[in-house]
């Protein structure tokens, strides 16, 4: 039997990329503070200095870098640039040990903590948590880490609950919370009060006057653009959605509604429109109104009728050449989104959706928008739909039942038949009255008086019939939509891939682009507005490009469908 020679393991660490021995452990540190307060920033600077000295003083260690995120929450890792840079460097084999103050500094999300610890463990990279005295490469490291990171997440959730409670108490006291500036009002941060901006209020009054006269939002937007009226953001180009937003805003009648949306959980920080899941706070006569209550209520009646007609007719009115045609809107300028084809005929050909304003008027007119790949929108819809089918299934079912019950309680058919009979009778009376006048059987004064009364009655009857015909048509359309919804949501399993038919059935509109919680533009934020009224925001960030740089001219042709 041949003798087995044992080759002892080397104590020195080996660079698995180059195969060379590593004489010193390559050490980096990660620091983070969650706010920009002076106290936190001092802590941040102290951490950086501490770790630089700690690593450089150890003769067996080689200093790599200090990765530091300031003013960023730890509940999610995706928004921490330095953290992601550190993970990338570690995966490339540039780091052996990462030192950080505590688990809560590394992440407050249990899932993120374990995900990255295991990822780095696979790369043979240790994470040392000073406060808890844990080395993730030791036998008991991950067991302790699981327990402690769960406590860190619990702490984050507790802090979020306390913050939420504090905001609720403020709203209960009538304090203004989460105010978003609107045209016609100025906001005083110190007193937390709003006051009328006389110059801007002229535009608001003009909008309500024209709207209650029967003029539509699109025409009003054109008029405002021609007049050179300025929006709250300083733009002079108006769109119908901006006008509609002003018409819907209760602040203009002196009231304020707080709690219109709520945060689902402190980890994902996903927000949804509040359909009763959380408290709302409505304050009447909170501030000086710009519009009278009577005019505001009249505008809401008109808006309600037009919205139903618009939503029902838009897909029949415009050509739907592509799945997303007529359903995408720019979150910055409010303009339409059209389909384009990049690098047509090449290996890198792809379809994207871009803002029409930026294409036709130049990027300076909508500088924050970006072209979003069609596949990104498709994948984002799959996520949004699955959220709707799971997290909000009960809300959707309750919504459908309530609407159906409301429709069943209405019976306009009998009234329409009665109106038709009354209209016919009135027209006969008018005809007989005219005959009497022509035959000189009644005097002129009596004729004009009775004729005026009958014409007024006829006009009122016909107006009521038109309204009831509209309502009946709307009810029929809503019943059809309800039927479609029920087919989709009844025992519906989560989607595994994009389904265009499902998308067209359940989606009212998709807003491309928006702003994150810090007010920073995020062109890849996708907001899906479902026909139930629910809104879901999805992070559709563009994946890193794998295209190689090429020299020379690039061929970029595109097809553009009807943007509406």
XYZ file of C-alpha atoms in Angstrom, residues 40-495:
456
model
C -24.664 62.202 14.786
C -22.118 63.758 12.421
C -19.617 64.090 15.292
C -20.169 60.392 16.031
C -19.608 59.617 12.364
C -16.278 61.489 12.265
C -15.183 59.825 15.497
C -15.903 56.371 14.048
C -13.814 57.100 10.939
C -10.820 58.335 12.980
C -11.125 55.440 15.453
C -11.025 52.723 12.786
C -8.213 54.294 10.809
C -6.035 54.346 13.910
C -7.151 50.874 15.051
C -6.261 49.204 11.741
C -2.999 51.046 11.124
C -1.700 50.334 14.641
C -2.019 46.558 14.205
C 1.160 45.223 12.567
C -0.608 42.110 11.272
C -3.207 44.157 9.443
C -3.052 46.052 6.184
C -5.365 49.069 5.903
C -7.730 48.860 2.908
C -10.309 51.630 3.249
C -12.986 53.216 5.420
C -16.458 52.807 3.931
C -18.762 55.399 5.466
C -22.403 56.331 4.864
C -23.729 59.447 6.571
C -27.333 60.571 7.046
C -28.750 57.277 5.746
C -31.135 54.835 7.399
C -29.948 51.273 7.961
C -33.300 49.608 7.341
C -32.434 49.017 3.700
C -29.045 48.406 2.155
C -29.802 49.336 -1.448
C -29.632 53.092 -0.782
C -26.218 52.937 0.911
C -23.603 53.594 -1.776
C -20.551 53.076 0.434
C -21.976 49.864 1.868
C -22.524 48.505 -1.648
C -19.013 49.560 -2.673
C -17.619 47.667 0.321
C -19.557 44.496 -0.568
C -18.346 44.781 -4.160
C -14.685 45.146 -3.082
C -14.994 42.220 -0.689
C -16.482 40.042 -3.439
C -13.511 40.935 -5.644
C -11.159 39.520 -3.019
C -9.772 42.889 -1.847
C -10.836 42.551 1.815
C -10.272 39.824 4.465
C -11.866 41.441 7.515
C -14.539 44.116 7.941
C -14.833 45.846 11.302
C -17.968 47.694 12.342
C -19.233 49.130 15.607
C -22.374 46.999 16.036
C -25.049 45.015 14.212
C -27.362 48.040 14.228
C -24.689 50.101 12.432
C -24.291 47.356 9.822
C -28.065 46.918 9.224
C -31.356 47.089 11.132
C -32.986 44.602 8.812
C -32.547 40.928 9.807
C -32.878 39.717 6.226
C -30.218 42.131 4.928
C -27.865 41.354 7.794
C -27.928 37.592 7.244
C -27.869 37.957 3.464
C -24.634 39.926 3.421
C -23.004 38.014 6.264
C -23.522 34.744 4.367
C -22.440 36.305 1.079
C -19.180 37.481 2.640
C -18.754 34.203 4.519
C -18.796 32.398 1.165
C -15.942 34.698 0.119
C -14.122 33.847 3.396
C -14.481 37.465 4.565
C -15.055 37.946 8.287
C -17.210 40.670 9.809
C -16.256 41.703 13.333
C -18.936 43.452 15.403
C -17.090 45.226 18.215
C -19.981 45.881 20.588
C -21.348 42.322 20.489
C -17.854 40.729 20.239
C -18.894 38.577 17.258
C -16.704 37.226 14.464
C -18.942 35.825 11.724
C -16.394 33.144 10.732
C -16.465 31.470 14.144
C -18.700 28.499 14.966
C -21.213 30.402 17.104
C -21.029 33.648 15.185
C -24.073 33.194 12.949
C -26.285 31.833 15.737
C -25.597 34.880 17.893
C -25.902 37.123 14.865
C -29.376 35.812 14.021
C -30.607 36.547 17.531
C -29.000 39.962 17.806
C -29.971 41.156 14.330
C -33.586 40.223 15.107
C -33.367 42.442 18.172
C -31.919 45.232 16.019
C -34.852 44.953 13.603
C -37.275 44.932 16.539
C -35.639 48.119 17.785
C -36.100 49.723 14.351
C -39.772 48.700 14.251
C -40.283 50.016 17.776
C -38.667 53.335 16.850
C -40.890 53.555 13.760
C -43.997 52.831 15.847
C -43.032 55.567 18.313
C -42.453 58.023 15.479
C -45.817 57.119 13.944
C -47.533 57.587 17.313
C -45.881 60.987 17.717
C -47.110 62.110 14.306
C -50.631 60.872 15.092
C -50.646 62.868 18.336
C -49.587 65.984 16.421
C -52.373 65.487 13.880
C -54.896 64.916 16.684
C -53.875 68.303 18.088
C -54.453 69.860 14.679
C -50.777 70.442 13.867
C -49.845 70.390 10.189
C -47.909 67.197 9.377
C -46.511 66.147 5.992
C -47.693 69.307 4.219
C -46.894 69.392 0.520
C -46.775 72.911 -0.913
C -49.574 73.834 -3.303
C -50.225 76.726 -5.666
C -51.919 79.658 -3.969
C -50.512 79.144 -0.481
C -47.242 79.947 1.324
C -46.011 77.770 4.188
C -44.357 79.159 7.330
C -42.072 76.456 8.760
C -41.756 78.131 12.158
C -45.460 78.576 12.866
C -46.406 75.592 10.664
C -49.199 77.612 9.135
C -50.252 78.369 5.569
C -51.399 81.701 4.195
C -52.758 82.847 0.859
C -50.297 83.945 -1.809
C -52.360 86.637 -3.506
C -50.625 86.426 -6.878
C -50.793 82.626 -7.125
C -54.381 82.544 -5.838
C -55.520 84.393 -8.982
C -54.543 81.336 -11.034
C -56.388 79.015 -8.631
C -59.578 81.101 -8.848
C -59.305 81.197 -12.628
C -59.063 77.373 -12.744
C -62.137 76.854 -10.541
C -64.151 79.535 -12.368
C -63.448 78.010 -15.770
C -63.956 74.456 -14.558
C -67.348 75.142 -12.982
C -68.335 76.943 -16.202
C -67.926 73.582 -17.941
C -64.439 73.960 -19.436
C -62.282 70.809 -19.288
C -58.843 70.446 -17.655
C -57.038 70.075 -20.986
C -58.449 73.331 -22.355
C -57.770 75.164 -19.079
C -54.156 73.933 -19.196
C -53.792 75.328 -22.722
C -55.276 78.656 -21.617
C -52.916 78.907 -18.640
C -49.916 78.126 -20.860
C -50.988 80.815 -23.342
C -51.468 83.298 -20.480
C -47.968 82.586 -19.144
C -49.336 81.507 -15.739
C -46.678 80.005 -13.464
C -46.991 76.671 -11.608
C -45.797 76.192 -8.017
C -42.522 74.832 -9.406
C -42.050 77.874 -11.633
C -43.022 76.242 -14.939
C -45.181 77.968 -17.536
C -46.122 74.771 -19.392
C -49.378 73.431 -17.935
C -50.829 69.937 -18.351
C -54.328 68.673 -17.638
C -53.193 66.495 -14.696
C -51.865 69.562 -12.873
C -55.188 71.354 -13.314
C -57.090 68.255 -12.167
C -54.900 68.004 -9.065
C -55.791 71.582 -8.103
C -59.515 70.964 -8.636
C -59.363 67.915 -6.316
C -57.398 69.617 -3.510
C -59.549 70.228 -0.410
C -57.092 72.858 0.878
C -58.617 75.435 -1.468
C -61.894 75.447 0.478
C -60.017 75.983 3.763
C -59.954 72.355 4.963
C -57.078 69.919 5.255
C -56.928 66.124 5.228
C -53.915 64.408 6.789
C -53.113 60.715 6.668
C -53.993 60.218 2.994
C -51.359 57.482 2.770
C -49.601 55.195 5.220
C -46.354 53.221 5.529
C -46.898 49.466 5.275
C -43.828 48.589 7.364
C -40.628 50.321 8.544
C -38.358 47.980 6.580
C -39.622 48.294 3.000
C -41.094 51.769 3.739
C -43.645 51.080 1.023
C -46.538 53.548 1.113
C -50.120 52.981 0.005
C -53.163 55.195 -0.289
C -55.154 55.021 2.929
C -58.455 53.203 2.357
C -59.175 52.939 6.071
C -56.202 50.834 7.154
C -54.888 53.798 9.140
C -56.429 56.849 10.795
C -57.137 60.015 8.836
C -57.463 63.509 10.266
C -59.770 66.026 8.624
C -59.781 69.623 9.864
C -62.482 72.013 8.685
C -61.775 75.750 8.478
C -58.084 75.120 9.101
C -56.978 78.149 7.109
C -58.341 80.928 4.917
C -60.029 79.488 1.808
C -59.393 80.628 -1.738
C -62.570 79.034 -3.122
C -66.044 78.970 -1.592
C -67.373 75.609 -0.409
C -70.260 75.833 -2.845
C -67.961 76.301 -5.831
C -65.592 73.556 -4.628
C -68.471 71.063 -4.201
C -69.804 71.914 -7.656
C -66.351 71.268 -9.119
C -66.215 67.843 -7.407
C -69.562 66.856 -8.898
C -68.342 67.738 -12.389
C -65.007 65.994 -11.761
C -66.703 62.794 -10.598
C -68.869 62.546 -13.704
C -66.053 63.365 -16.101
C -63.580 60.989 -14.464
C -65.914 58.041 -14.970
C -66.544 58.919 -18.595
C -62.857 59.564 -19.254
C -61.663 56.301 -17.689
C -64.244 54.266 -19.590
C -63.633 55.891 -22.961
C -59.885 56.376 -23.098
C -58.989 52.873 -24.297
C -61.621 52.961 -27.040
C -60.660 56.464 -28.162
C -56.979 55.878 -28.809
C -55.089 53.229 -30.706
C -53.441 50.663 -28.443
C -50.634 49.502 -30.682
C -48.538 48.329 -27.715
C -49.472 46.993 -24.282
C -48.450 50.181 -22.478
C -49.859 52.624 -25.045
C -51.944 55.431 -23.498
C -51.299 54.137 -19.964
C -47.917 55.679 -19.068
C -47.403 59.214 -17.740
C -44.285 61.196 -16.833
C -44.044 61.787 -13.086
C -42.202 65.107 -13.561
C -43.890 67.095 -16.330
C -47.157 65.142 -16.391
C -46.718 64.539 -20.108
C -47.256 61.359 -22.086
C -44.776 58.523 -22.509
C -44.039 57.039 -25.933
C -42.270 53.901 -27.121
C -38.891 54.075 -28.847
C -36.474 51.476 -30.201
C -32.781 51.881 -29.410
C -29.979 50.393 -31.523
C -32.480 49.012 -34.035
C -31.141 46.061 -36.019
C -28.122 45.542 -33.750
C -27.419 42.899 -31.102
C -28.165 45.513 -28.426
C -31.629 46.379 -29.738
C -34.118 47.195 -26.970
C -37.463 48.931 -26.546
C -37.745 51.829 -24.114
C -40.459 54.277 -23.029
C -39.537 57.963 -22.959
C -41.171 61.273 -22.036
C -42.699 62.963 -25.103
C -41.908 66.424 -23.702
C -38.192 65.619 -23.483
C -38.179 64.084 -26.976
C -40.024 66.858 -28.803
C -39.098 69.964 -26.822
C -35.646 68.996 -25.583
C -34.293 67.429 -22.381
C -34.161 70.812 -20.647
C -37.967 70.860 -20.561
C -38.055 67.645 -18.497
C -34.477 67.166 -17.255
C -35.200 64.580 -14.539
C -36.857 61.967 -16.774
C -35.032 58.986 -18.258
C -35.889 56.333 -20.795
C -37.093 53.174 -19.041
C -36.700 49.778 -20.671
C -39.922 47.960 -21.463
C -38.720 44.849 -19.633
C -38.230 46.893 -16.449
C -41.863 48.062 -16.570
C -43.054 44.518 -17.234
C -41.093 43.082 -14.299
C -42.226 45.912 -12.029
C -45.869 45.187 -12.888
C -45.418 41.531 -11.906
C -44.179 42.708 -8.486
C -46.971 45.284 -8.128
C -49.679 42.816 -9.112
C -48.408 40.162 -6.707
C -48.400 42.739 -3.904
C -52.006 43.608 -4.770
C -53.047 39.932 -4.784
C -51.396 39.182 -1.431
C -50.969 42.227 0.811
C -54.164 43.966 -0.352
C -56.410 41.064 -1.365
C -58.915 41.770 1.412
C -59.059 45.486 0.535
C -59.650 44.701 -3.143
C -62.425 42.194 -2.405
C -64.129 44.621 -0.012
C -63.899 47.382 -2.606
C -65.508 45.233 -5.307
C -68.344 44.127 -3.012
C -69.095 47.694 -1.872
C -69.232 49.000 -5.444
C -71.442 46.105 -6.543
C -73.853 46.689 -3.653
C -74.007 50.393 -4.525
C -74.893 49.598 -8.128
C -77.574 47.109 -7.116
C -79.261 49.763 -4.959
C -79.817 52.054 -7.962
C -82.769 51.650 -10.250
C -82.874 54.383 -12.884
C -84.714 52.506 -15.610
C -88.199 53.316 -14.253
C -87.318 56.979 -13.864
C -85.979 57.149 -17.452
C -89.225 55.629 -18.791
C -91.240 58.137 -16.781
C -89.094 61.014 -18.079
C -89.586 59.885 -21.678
C -93.370 59.949 -21.152
C -93.228 63.421 -19.566
C -90.995 64.746 -22.380
C -93.377 63.389 -24.996
C -96.371 64.925 -23.174
C -94.651 68.322 -22.885
C -93.704 68.354 -26.581
C -97.370 67.658 -27.484
C -98.483 70.548 -25.247
C -95.997 72.888 -26.953
C -97.234 71.802 -30.375
C -100.893 72.427 -29.401
C -99.976 75.803 -27.880
C -98.303 76.875 -31.130
C -101.413 75.824 -33.098
C -103.651 77.896 -30.795
C -101.381 80.910 -31.281
C -101.373 80.535 -35.083
C -105.184 80.321 -35.067
C -105.353 83.475 -32.884
C -107.259 81.561 -30.214
C -105.002 82.917 -27.389
C -103.440 86.329 -26.971
C -99.709 86.916 -27.421
C -98.953 87.603 -23.720
C -100.614 84.358 -22.564
C -98.901 82.402 -25.354
C -95.394 83.701 -24.503
C -95.901 83.050 -20.779
C -97.096 79.442 -21.263
C -94.579 78.750 -24.034
C -91.716 79.904 -21.782
C -92.890 77.648 -18.936
C -93.229 74.595 -21.201
C -89.801 75.143 -22.825
C -88.198 75.457 -19.363
C -89.904 72.255 -18.209
C -88.842 70.416 -21.378
C -85.230 71.524 -20.964
C -85.150 70.357 -17.324
C -86.669 66.974 -18.234
C -84.176 66.414 -21.066
C -81.219 67.433 -18.864
C -82.299 64.942 -16.201
C -82.695 62.206 -18.826
C -79.192 62.882 -20.201
C -77.764 62.622 -16.683
C -79.612 59.368 -15.997
C -78.565 57.936 -19.378
C -74.956 58.796 -18.492
C -75.265 57.187 -15.051
C -76.839 54.070 -16.545
C -74.049 53.806 -19.121
C -71.455 54.291 -16.386
C -73.083 51.597 -14.240
C -73.014 49.178 -17.157
C -69.322 49.957 -17.748
C -68.528 49.582 -14.043
C -70.338 46.236 -13.903
C -68.232 45.040 -16.838
C -65.061 46.195 -15.075
C -66.160 44.521 -11.845
C -66.706 41.314 -13.752
C -63.193 41.574 -15.226
C -61.696 42.265 -11.788
C -63.418 39.290 -10.215
C -62.204 36.982 -12.960
C -58.652 38.198 -12.404
C -58.581 38.151 -8.589
C -60.715 35.088 -7.858
C -58.268 32.355 -6.832
C -55.558 34.147 -8.786
C -52.060 32.835 -8.194
C -49.144 35.319 -8.195
C -47.754 36.037 -11.663
